[in-house]
């Protein structure tokens, strides 16, 4: 939709939407250009108070109000512009966006259809028609989205084998068993993710949600390193234009090397908050019981609290930087398996031409274990420091296809040498969006 706004603005730049470049208006427009929306709003409102019939001042006030979350103010500003200039299609388009953000679907549709009747350029018309299709989808009580993904990968340490073949222990140096040495693997993986929503009332209210995720990898060493994962969830969601609250219950299954690893059941409440168009934040908690196939000593209650902040500088939504942090506790029945710690990460993405983007990430995880697990050989309780670095390229093809080439480097440094390891993983995947 932002493309439509930009093209429409260019289409009409020689008409009535040109800003008056004088005094407060000039300063306010400069603030809007440099994305200082708070200053722009104050400047435009000063101009509106001085000249309430100035269409340029009202249009600028509406744009700045939208960016700062003042939807009611934006609505009034755009309506004033149209009262002064009924043919101002830029204001009409922005009013439609504002109505949509306020949940007024029919009013939004009327404004977009009025812009279409004015005969906008072909790119603008195409974008508005896509937006109208989104409005129709939002009016349906049922909604569904999902993704199918196929990948090829290379992993130079698929079994998490130790970095050194000699391990320092209480008995002196011991050699790693051959079956525990790092194992290289080429393979394929397949994933399916689907999510469904059912509107329980009016738009912007409560939804029933359901989700299903399946993953499996296939390698020449399937009995040793293949990974299987499944998740199903049911819950409730409350959504507004600026906030979403998720309250799901979930069950999960993990397998490794064609053997059961663990199953779990729990809840995962979450919050997504978008105070400004360029900023968003998330918070999510996890409380679950883990049933390990290895036995009751390994079974655990697991808790995690996580939060992230994302900033999208500029008009291209692909430009983004995120910071995340989390704390966790796995309260196992046996102290040697009990662990707690924290995680932190920095992720970034930048849009490139030809519908391509580049991304990179750095993640850190500290895990501290409650006691010695192997009393005969382990000198002390484990402390593990893990770093992950990676990045890649992704490119979209059409509306639903995407290709991704990625690389990940993992290094785990442990106070017990048996758990020191490094991994290099390269993947090439293609995904298809289900809507």
Short mmCIF file of C-alpha atoms in Angstrom, two decimals:
data_model
loop_
_atom_site.label_atom_id
_atom_site.label_comp_id
_atom_site.label_asym_id
_atom_site.label_seq_id
_atom_site.Cartn_x
_atom_site.Cartn_y
_atom_site.Cartn_z
CA UNK A 1 0.00 0.00 0.00
CA UNK A 2 2.90 2.37 0.66
CA UNK A 3 3.87 1.94 -2.99
CA UNK A 4 0.40 3.10 -3.96
CA UNK A 5 0.71 6.15 -1.73
CA UNK A 6 4.12 7.04 -3.15
CA UNK A 7 3.02 6.66 -6.77
CA UNK A 8 -0.16 8.60 -6.14
CA UNK A 9 1.80 11.37 -4.47
CA UNK A 10 4.02 11.64 -7.54
CA UNK A 11 0.97 11.55 -9.81
CA UNK A 12 -0.48 14.55 -8.01
CA UNK A 13 2.68 16.45 -7.08
CA UNK A 14 1.87 19.28 -9.46
CA UNK A 15 -1.60 19.77 -8.00
CA UNK A 16 -3.21 20.92 -4.81
CA UNK A 17 -1.19 18.71 -2.45
CA UNK A 18 2.01 20.79 -2.82
CA UNK A 19 3.06 22.01 0.62
CA UNK A 20 3.34 25.73 1.30
CA UNK A 21 7.05 26.23 1.97
CA UNK A 22 6.94 29.05 4.49
CA UNK A 23 7.49 29.35 8.22
CA UNK A 24 5.98 26.59 10.33
CA UNK A 25 4.85 24.62 7.27
CA UNK A 26 8.36 24.50 5.83
CA UNK A 27 9.82 23.30 9.14
CA UNK A 28 7.07 20.73 9.57
CA UNK A 29 7.55 19.34 6.07
CA UNK A 30 11.31 19.07 6.67
CA UNK A 31 10.61 17.13 9.88
CA UNK A 32 8.24 14.82 7.97
CA UNK A 33 10.88 14.14 5.32
CA UNK A 34 13.50 13.21 7.94
CA UNK A 35 10.86 11.04 9.71
CA UNK A 36 10.78 13.11 12.89
CA UNK A 37 7.03 12.60 13.08
CA UNK A 38 6.51 14.10 16.54
CA UNK A 39 8.12 17.38 15.49
CA UNK A 40 6.24 17.29 12.18
CA UNK A 41 2.93 16.85 13.98
CA UNK A 42 3.56 19.80 16.29
CA UNK A 43 4.64 21.97 13.35
CA UNK A 44 1.66 21.12 11.17
CA UNK A 45 -0.77 21.59 14.07
CA UNK A 46 0.73 25.03 14.72
CA UNK A 47 0.11 25.88 11.06
CA UNK A 48 -3.45 24.51 11.22
CA UNK A 49 -4.24 26.66 14.25
CA UNK A 50 -2.95 29.70 12.38
CA UNK A 51 -4.62 28.79 9.06
CA UNK A 52 -7.40 26.20 9.63
CA UNK A 53 -8.47 26.41 5.96
CA UNK A 54 -5.00 25.57 4.61
CA UNK A 55 -5.33 22.18 2.88
CA UNK A 56 -1.56 21.59 2.84
CA UNK A 57 -1.29 22.13 6.60
CA UNK A 58 -4.20 19.78 7.28
CA UNK A 59 -2.82 17.11 4.96
CA UNK A 60 0.57 17.25 6.66
CA UNK A 61 -1.06 17.11 10.09
CA UNK A 62 -2.96 14.00 9.04
CA UNK A 63 0.16 12.25 7.71
CA UNK A 64 2.12 13.01 10.89
CA UNK A 65 -0.82 11.99 13.08
CA UNK A 66 -0.99 8.61 11.32
CA UNK A 67 2.70 7.99 11.95
CA UNK A 68 2.42 8.87 15.64
CA UNK A 69 -0.65 6.74 16.28
CA UNK A 70 -3.19 9.59 16.55
CA UNK A 71 -5.73 7.93 14.30
CA UNK A 72 -8.67 10.09 15.37
CA UNK A 73 -6.68 13.26 14.68
CA UNK A 74 -5.61 11.88 11.29
CA UNK A 75 -9.23 11.14 10.36
CA UNK A 76 -10.35 14.68 11.18
CA UNK A 77 -7.41 16.21 9.30
CA UNK A 78 -8.03 14.27 6.08
CA UNK A 79 -11.76 14.93 6.27
CA UNK A 80 -11.02 18.68 6.53
CA UNK A 81 -8.81 18.49 3.42
CA UNK A 82 -11.62 16.83 1.46
CA UNK A 83 -14.11 19.41 2.68
CA UNK A 84 -11.79 22.09 1.27
CA UNK A 85 -10.70 20.14 -1.83
CA UNK A 86 -13.14 17.31 -2.72
CA UNK A 87 -10.90 16.17 -5.61
CA UNK A 88 -7.77 15.76 -3.46
CA UNK A 89 -7.16 12.06 -4.12
CA UNK A 90 -4.06 11.90 -1.90
CA UNK A 91 -6.15 12.92 1.10
CA UNK A 92 -8.89 10.48 0.09
CA UNK A 93 -6.40 7.61 -0.12
CA UNK A 94 -4.92 8.46 3.27
CA UNK A 95 -8.40 8.75 4.76
CA UNK A 96 -9.13 5.24 3.49
CA UNK A 97 -5.97 3.96 5.20
CA UNK A 98 -7.03 5.71 8.40
CA UNK A 99 -10.52 4.22 8.32
CA UNK A 100 -8.96 0.79 7.84
CA UNK A 101 -6.66 1.27 10.83
CA UNK A 102 -9.70 2.27 12.89
CA UNK A 103 -11.55 -0.86 11.83
CA UNK A 104 -14.10 1.00 9.68
CA UNK A 105 -13.93 -1.38 6.73
CA UNK A 106 -16.92 -0.13 4.72
CA UNK A 107 -15.85 3.51 5.01
CA UNK A 108 -12.32 2.53 3.95
CA UNK A 109 -13.70 0.66 0.95
CA UNK A 110 -15.74 3.70 -0.13
CA UNK A 111 -12.65 5.92 -0.14
CA UNK A 112 -10.48 3.45 -2.08
CA UNK A 113 -13.20 2.89 -4.67
CA UNK A 114 -13.58 6.66 -5.05
CA UNK A 115 -9.84 6.92 -5.79
CA UNK A 116 -10.20 4.14 -8.38
CA UNK A 117 -13.05 6.01 -10.08
CA UNK A 118 -10.71 8.99 -10.54
CA UNK A 119 -8.56 6.93 -12.91
CA UNK A 120 -5.18 6.67 -11.13
CA UNK A 121 -2.06 5.35 -12.89
CA UNK A 122 -1.93 1.59 -13.47
CA UNK A 123 0.52 0.81 -10.61
CA UNK A 124 -1.65 2.75 -8.16
CA UNK A 125 -4.79 1.01 -9.39
CA UNK A 126 -3.17 -2.42 -9.01
CA UNK A 127 -2.08 -1.68 -5.45
CA UNK A 128 -5.49 -0.35 -4.44
CA UNK A 129 -7.20 -3.43 -5.86
CA UNK A 130 -4.87 -5.64 -3.80
CA UNK A 131 -5.74 -3.57 -0.75
CA UNK A 132 -9.45 -3.97 -1.45
CA UNK A 133 -8.93 -7.73 -1.66
CA UNK A 134 -7.32 -7.57 1.79
CA UNK A 135 -10.35 -5.73 3.13
CA UNK A 136 -12.64 -8.44 1.77
CA UNK A 137 -10.48 -11.11 3.41
CA UNK A 138 -10.63 -9.31 6.74
CA UNK A 139 -14.42 -9.28 6.61
CA UNK A 140 -14.56 -13.07 6.39
CA UNK A 141 -15.01 -14.83 9.72
CA UNK A 142 -12.47 -17.49 8.74
CA UNK A 143 -8.89 -16.78 7.82
CA UNK A 144 -5.96 -19.04 6.92
CA UNK A 145 -2.29 -18.61 6.13
CA UNK A 146 0.60 -21.00 5.87
CA UNK A 147 3.79 -21.99 4.11
CA UNK A 148 5.37 -25.03 2.50
CA UNK A 149 9.17 -25.08 2.47
CA UNK A 150 11.73 -27.43 0.89
CA UNK A 151 15.46 -27.07 1.56
CA UNK A 152 18.78 -28.69 0.76
CA UNK A 153 21.53 -28.36 3.35
CA UNK A 154 25.07 -29.27 4.36
CA UNK A 155 26.00 -29.63 8.05
CA UNK A 156 29.61 -30.38 8.99
CA UNK A 157 28.67 -31.49 12.53
CA UNK A 158 25.12 -32.78 12.41
CA UNK A 159 25.49 -34.86 15.61
CA UNK A 160 27.05 -32.06 17.72
CA UNK A 161 30.31 -33.99 18.07
CA UNK A 162 33.03 -32.48 20.31
CA UNK A 163 35.69 -30.24 18.82
CA UNK A 164 38.54 -32.32 20.26
CA UNK A 165 38.89 -36.10 20.13
CA UNK A 166 40.62 -36.03 23.55
CA UNK A 167 38.55 -34.90 26.56
CA UNK A 168 40.03 -33.72 29.87
CA UNK A 169 38.35 -35.61 32.73
CA UNK A 170 38.95 -36.49 36.39
CA UNK A 171 40.55 -39.71 35.14
CA UNK A 172 42.85 -37.81 32.80
CA UNK A 173 42.52 -37.39 29.02
CA UNK A 174 40.01 -39.79 27.44
CA UNK A 175 39.39 -40.40 23.75
CA UNK A 176 35.97 -39.71 22.28
CA UNK A 177 34.10 -42.82 21.10
CA UNK A 178 34.05 -43.10 17.28
CA UNK A 179 30.25 -42.84 17.15
CA UNK A 180 30.45 -39.46 18.94
CA UNK A 181 32.94 -37.86 16.54
CA UNK A 182 31.60 -35.00 14.37
CA UNK A 183 29.52 -36.33 11.49
CA UNK A 184 29.12 -34.48 8.18
CA UNK A 185 25.74 -34.69 6.49
CA UNK A 186 24.14 -33.60 3.24
CA UNK A 187 20.39 -33.69 3.24
CA UNK A 188 16.95 -32.39 2.43
CA UNK A 189 14.27 -31.01 4.71
CA UNK A 190 10.55 -30.36 4.35
CA UNK A 191 8.34 -28.12 6.46
CA UNK A 192 4.64 -27.27 6.56
CA UNK A 193 3.17 -24.47 8.68
CA UNK A 194 -0.50 -23.54 8.81
CA UNK A 195 -2.52 -21.14 10.96
CA UNK A 196 -6.29 -20.60 11.06
CA UNK A 197 -8.41 -17.90 12.71
CA UNK A 198 -12.12 -17.64 13.38
CA UNK A 199 -13.64 -14.29 14.26
CA UNK A 200 -15.75 -14.68 17.39
CA UNK A 201 -17.34 -11.26 17.08
CA UNK A 202 -16.68 -7.89 15.53
CA UNK A 203 -13.41 -7.04 13.84
CA UNK A 204 -10.76 -5.96 16.32
CA UNK A 205 -12.15 -8.30 18.94
CA UNK A 206 -11.55 -11.91 19.89
CA UNK A 207 -10.51 -14.70 17.52
CA UNK A 208 -10.18 -18.44 17.99
CA UNK A 209 -6.83 -19.65 16.63
CA UNK A 210 -5.34 -22.95 15.62
CA UNK A 211 -1.94 -23.89 14.26
CA UNK A 212 -0.02 -26.87 12.92
CA UNK A 213 3.70 -27.14 12.12
CA UNK A 214 5.57 -30.17 10.77
CA UNK A 215 9.27 -30.55 9.95
CA UNK A 216 11.54 -33.44 9.01
CA UNK A 217 15.05 -33.73 7.64
CA UNK A 218 16.37 -36.56 5.50
CA UNK A 219 20.07 -37.47 5.25
CA UNK A 220 22.26 -40.45 4.39
CA UNK A 221 22.75 -40.81 8.18
CA UNK A 222 19.05 -40.69 9.04
CA UNK A 223 19.34 -43.15 11.93
CA UNK A 224 21.85 -40.86 13.62
CA UNK A 225 21.04 -37.24 12.82
CA UNK A 226 17.62 -36.84 11.19
CA UNK A 227 15.42 -34.29 12.96
CA UNK A 228 11.65 -34.48 13.35
CA UNK A 229 9.36 -31.85 14.83
CA UNK A 230 5.61 -31.39 15.18
CA UNK A 231 3.50 -28.77 16.94
CA UNK A 232 -0.22 -28.22 17.30
CA UNK A 233 -1.87 -25.30 19.08
CA UNK A 234 -5.30 -23.95 19.96
CA UNK A 235 -6.04 -20.64 21.60
CA UNK A 236 -7.53 -17.18 21.61
CA UNK A 237 -6.32 -13.90 20.13
CA UNK A 238 -7.42 -10.34 20.75
CA UNK A 239 -6.43 -7.95 17.96
CA UNK A 240 -6.59 -4.20 17.45
CA UNK A 241 -4.79 -1.98 14.96
CA UNK A 242 -1.87 -1.48 17.37
CA UNK A 243 -1.86 -4.59 19.54
CA UNK A 244 -2.32 -8.35 19.47
CA UNK A 245 -2.65 -10.63 22.49
CA UNK A 246 -2.18 -14.38 21.92
CA UNK A 247 -3.24 -17.03 24.44
CA UNK A 248 -2.39 -20.43 22.88
CA UNK A 249 -2.05 -23.88 24.42
CA UNK A 250 0.32 -26.19 22.56
CA UNK A 251 1.70 -29.71 22.28
CA UNK A 252 5.09 -30.41 20.68
CA UNK A 253 7.19 -33.39 19.67
CA UNK A 254 10.92 -33.60 18.93
CA UNK A 255 12.77 -36.55 17.44
CA UNK A 256 16.47 -37.03 16.68
CA UNK A 257 18.09 -39.84 14.74
CA UNK A 258 14.73 -41.52 14.10
CA UNK A 259 14.27 -41.85 17.88
CA UNK A 260 11.91 -40.01 20.18
CA UNK A 261 13.64 -37.20 22.06
CA UNK A 262 10.87 -35.45 23.98
CA UNK A 263 7.25 -34.36 23.91
CA UNK A 264 5.84 -31.36 25.71
CA UNK A 265 2.57 -29.67 26.60
CA UNK A 266 2.16 -26.10 27.76
CA UNK A 267 1.00 -22.55 27.17
CA UNK A 268 2.74 -19.71 25.32
CA UNK A 269 1.00 -16.34 25.87
CA UNK A 270 2.30 -13.45 23.79
CA UNK A 271 1.87 -9.76 23.06
CA UNK A 272 2.65 -7.79 19.90
CA UNK A 273 2.60 -4.01 20.28
CA UNK A 274 2.99 -1.43 17.50
CA UNK A 275 3.07 2.00 19.17
CA UNK A 276 4.41 3.67 16.00
CA UNK A 277 4.52 2.66 12.39
CA UNK A 278 8.32 2.30 12.49
CA UNK A 279 8.52 0.55 15.87
CA UNK A 280 7.08 -2.68 17.24
CA UNK A 281 7.71 -4.89 20.23
CA UNK A 282 6.88 -8.42 21.30
CA UNK A 283 6.74 -10.22 24.62
CA UNK A 284 6.18 -13.95 24.99
CA UNK A 285 6.16 -16.37 27.88
CA UNK A 286 6.40 -20.16 27.87
CA UNK A 287 5.40 -22.61 30.58
CA UNK A 288 5.48 -26.28 29.62
CA UNK A 289 6.12 -29.78 30.92
CA UNK A 290 8.75 -31.79 29.02
CA UNK A 291 8.56 -35.58 28.94
CA UNK A 292 11.94 -36.92 27.79
CA UNK A 293 12.25 -40.38 26.27
CA UNK A 294 15.49 -40.87 28.24
CA UNK A 295 13.54 -41.33 31.49
CA UNK A 296 11.96 -39.59 34.44
CA UNK A 297 15.26 -38.14 35.71
CA UNK A 298 15.40 -35.99 32.58
CA UNK A 299 11.76 -34.85 32.67
CA UNK A 300 11.39 -31.16 33.45
CA UNK A 301 9.19 -28.14 33.81
CA UNK A 302 10.40 -25.43 31.43
CA UNK A 303 9.84 -21.68 31.68
CA UNK A 304 10.94 -18.90 29.35
CA UNK A 305 10.29 -15.16 29.15
CA UNK A 306 11.32 -13.34 25.97
CA UNK A 307 10.98 -9.85 24.51
CA UNK A 308 12.05 -8.15 21.29
CA UNK A 309 12.06 -4.67 19.78
CA UNK A 310 12.02 -4.05 16.02
CA UNK A 311 12.70 -0.81 14.19
CA UNK A 312 11.93 -0.34 10.49
CA UNK A 313 13.69 2.81 9.29
CA UNK A 314 12.36 4.14 6.02
CA UNK A 315 9.46 3.30 3.79
CA UNK A 316 10.67 -0.15 2.71
CA UNK A 317 9.36 -2.66 5.30
CA UNK A 318 12.29 -4.95 4.46
CA UNK A 319 14.67 -2.53 6.18
CA UNK A 320 14.58 -3.74 9.79
CA UNK A 321 16.75 -4.25 12.84
CA UNK A 322 15.65 -6.26 15.89
CA UNK A 323 17.03 -6.88 19.35
CA UNK A 324 15.83 -9.80 21.44
CA UNK A 325 16.46 -11.01 24.98
CA UNK A 326 15.18 -13.97 26.97
CA UNK A 327 15.64 -15.79 30.27
CA UNK A 328 14.87 -19.48 30.78
CA UNK A 329 14.76 -22.25 33.39
CA UNK A 330 14.55 -25.99 32.79
CA UNK A 331 13.72 -27.45 36.19
CA UNK A 332 14.60 -31.12 35.64
CA UNK A 333 14.01 -33.88 38.17
CA UNK A 334 17.75 -34.58 38.32
CA UNK A 335 20.01 -31.66 39.29
CA UNK A 336 22.59 -32.56 36.64
CA UNK A 337 20.03 -31.84 33.92
CA UNK A 338 18.61 -28.73 35.57
CA UNK A 339 19.76 -25.57 33.74
CA UNK A 340 18.97 -21.89 33.53
CA UNK A 341 20.37 -18.91 31.70
CA UNK A 342 19.64 -16.15 29.24
CA UNK A 343 19.73 -15.39 25.53
CA UNK A 344 20.35 -12.23 23.53
CA UNK A 345 20.43 -11.49 19.85
CA UNK A 346 20.68 -8.85 17.13
CA UNK A 347 19.06 -9.37 13.73
CA UNK A 348 19.00 -7.13 10.69
CA UNK A 349 17.60 -7.10 7.17
CA UNK A 350 18.01 -4.70 4.27
CA UNK A 351 16.04 -4.57 1.05
CA UNK A 352 17.88 -4.69 -2.28
CA UNK A 353 16.66 -4.18 -5.85
CA UNK A 354 14.87 -6.94 -7.76
CA UNK A 355 12.78 -8.01 -4.73
CA UNK A 356 15.91 -9.26 -2.98
CA UNK A 357 16.98 -8.70 0.60
CA UNK A 358 20.04 -9.53 2.67
CA UNK A 359 19.92 -10.49 6.34
CA UNK A 360 22.35 -11.21 9.17
CA UNK A 361 22.14 -12.22 12.82
CA UNK A 362 24.22 -12.75 15.95
CA UNK A 363 22.86 -14.76 18.90
CA UNK A 364 24.28 -15.59 22.32
CA UNK A 365 23.08 -18.16 24.86
CA UNK A 366 24.39 -18.90 28.36
CA UNK A 367 23.27 -22.12 30.09
CA UNK A 368 24.30 -22.96 33.67
CA UNK A 369 23.70 -26.47 35.00
CA UNK A 370 22.75 -27.25 38.57
CA UNK A 371 25.13 -30.13 39.32
CA UNK A 372 27.67 -32.60 37.96
CA UNK A 373 26.01 -35.18 35.69
CA UNK A 374 28.88 -37.68 35.26
CA UNK A 375 30.48 -37.92 38.71
CA UNK A 376 33.35 -40.20 37.67
CA UNK A 377 34.72 -38.02 34.88
CA UNK A 378 33.15 -34.54 34.99
CA UNK A 379 35.26 -32.06 36.99
CA UNK A 380 32.50 -29.50 37.65
CA UNK A 381 28.93 -28.56 36.80
CA UNK A 382 28.58 -27.38 33.21
CA UNK A 383 28.50 -23.78 32.06
CA UNK A 384 27.91 -23.45 28.31
CA UNK A 385 28.45 -20.30 26.25
CA UNK A 386 27.02 -20.57 22.75
CA UNK A 387 27.42 -18.09 19.89
CA UNK A 388 25.65 -18.20 16.55
CA UNK A 389 26.46 -16.00 13.57
CA UNK A 390 24.89 -16.12 10.16
CA UNK A 391 23.19 -14.45 7.28
CA UNK A 392 21.92 -14.90 3.80
CA UNK A 393 19.99 -13.67 0.80
CA UNK A 394 16.32 -14.10 0.01
CA UNK A 395 14.38 -13.23 -3.12
CA UNK A 396 10.67 -13.18 -3.84
CA UNK A 397 9.18 -14.48 -7.08
CA UNK A 398 5.63 -13.37 -7.75
CA UNK A 399 3.24 -13.08 -4.84
CA UNK A 400 3.84 -16.45 -3.17
CA UNK A 401 7.28 -17.87 -3.99
CA UNK A 402 10.50 -17.12 -2.15
CA UNK A 403 14.04 -18.53 -2.39
CA UNK A 404 16.58 -18.33 0.42
CA UNK A 405 20.31 -19.03 0.67
CA UNK A 406 21.64 -19.02 4.23
CA UNK A 407 24.73 -19.77 6.32
CA UNK A 408 25.03 -20.37 10.07
CA UNK A 409 28.12 -20.82 12.25
CA UNK A 410 27.68 -22.18 15.78
CA UNK A 411 30.33 -22.44 18.48
CA UNK A 412 29.56 -23.92 21.91
CA UNK A 413 32.18 -23.48 24.64
CA UNK A 414 31.58 -25.61 27.74
CA UNK A 415 33.33 -26.04 31.08
CA UNK A 416 33.27 -29.79 30.27
CA UNK A 417 35.16 -30.50 27.02
CA UNK A 418 32.71 -33.17 25.90
CA UNK A 419 30.22 -30.41 25.06
CA UNK A 420 32.61 -28.15 23.13
CA UNK A 421 31.62 -28.16 19.48
CA UNK A 422 31.43 -26.11 16.29
CA UNK A 423 29.02 -26.33 13.37
CA UNK A 424 28.83 -24.84 9.89
CA UNK A 425 25.46 -25.14 8.18
CA UNK A 426 24.68 -24.02 4.62
CA UNK A 427 21.15 -24.20 3.21
CA UNK A 428 19.28 -23.41 0.01
CA UNK A 429 15.51 -23.39 0.23
CA UNK A 430 12.34 -22.46 -1.59
CA UNK A 431 8.98 -21.70 0.02
CA UNK A 432 5.41 -21.27 -1.19
CA UNK A 433 2.94 -19.12 0.72
CA UNK A 434 -0.55 -20.48 1.37
CA UNK A 435 -3.28 -17.86 1.69
#
